[in-house]
C-alpha cells in the first residue's frame, strides 16, 4: 500500500494513494502527481553514509565498523516534483539516491527483530550535498537538501531490491540494497540506541557508487524497485 500526502483545496491531506486517487478516512480526492507533498513531516532525517563498499572504493573512504551517520533538519525536506534550490554558497553540488525508512511511532533502544514493528514503510531520499563546503553539516543540512518521496510503500522488504538514478536522461547509479554494509533493520536498531525516534522521522541508508554533480536545470530521477521514482529538477 502507498501512503501519500497531498495539497488539495481543503489543505493538506494524507491517506492511501493509488493511480491518482488519494483516500482518507473522510473523503476521496483526485490528486495529480504534482500535488503530492513529501510523504511525512520528520523531526529529523537520520542519514547513514559510507554504506556501500563500491562507494568507499570510489571516494577512497575507510570502511566504518559501525553505521556512520549525520542528521538533516526538517528544513531540508522538499517533496516530489519540488525544485531543488542550488545553494548560492556552493559551486559543487551532488545528488545521491537513497532508500529511506519512515518511523511510525515514538520508540528507542530497539532490538533488530523489533524494527519492522515500528517502520511505517519506505520511501526515497536524494541526499543533496554541497561538496565544497567544510564539514557534513555545512555540506548536507541546508534548505532543500533532502528531497523525499513520492510516497511511503508499506509492503516492502528492503533487502535485495534494485535501484538506479537517472540525471538528464543518463543512468548514473545502478545497484542493489543487498550490497549495503549495514542493512536497514540493523541501522535503525543502532540509531535507536542513541536517539528517540518520533512518528514521521526518516532514516536513510546511504548511496551506492557514482553520486555526481548537478547543475541548475538538471533533472534527477531516483528509482527503487517496489517503491517508485522520486523526480526533482534543480533550479
mmCIF file of N, CA and C in Angstrom, residues 14 59 169 192 235:
data_model
loop_
_atom_site.group_PDB
_atom_site.id
_atom_site.type_symbol
_atom_site.label_atom_id
_atom_site.label_comp_id
_atom_site.label_asym_id
_atom_site.label_seq_id
_atom_site.Cartn_x
_atom_site.Cartn_y
_atom_site.Cartn_z
ATOM 1 N N UNK A 14 -3.766 13.360 3.918
ATOM 2 C CA UNK A 14 -2.931 12.175 3.755
ATOM 3 C C UNK A 14 -3.787 10.929 3.822
ATOM 4 N N UNK A 59 35.293 6.782 -3.434
ATOM 5 C CA UNK A 59 35.606 8.013 -2.717
ATOM 6 C C UNK A 59 36.867 7.892 -1.854
ATOM 7 N N UNK A 169 18.451 12.123 -18.313
ATOM 8 C CA UNK A 169 18.318 11.022 -19.254
ATOM 9 C C UNK A 169 19.458 10.030 -19.254
ATOM 10 N N UNK A 192 18.671 3.783 17.189
ATOM 11 C CA UNK A 192 17.699 3.883 18.291
ATOM 12 C C UNK A 192 18.349 3.785 19.657
ATOM 13 N N UNK A 235 16.904 24.082 -9.579
ATOM 14 C CA UNK A 235 16.662 25.442 -10.096
ATOM 15 C C UNK A 235 17.838 26.365 -9.776
#
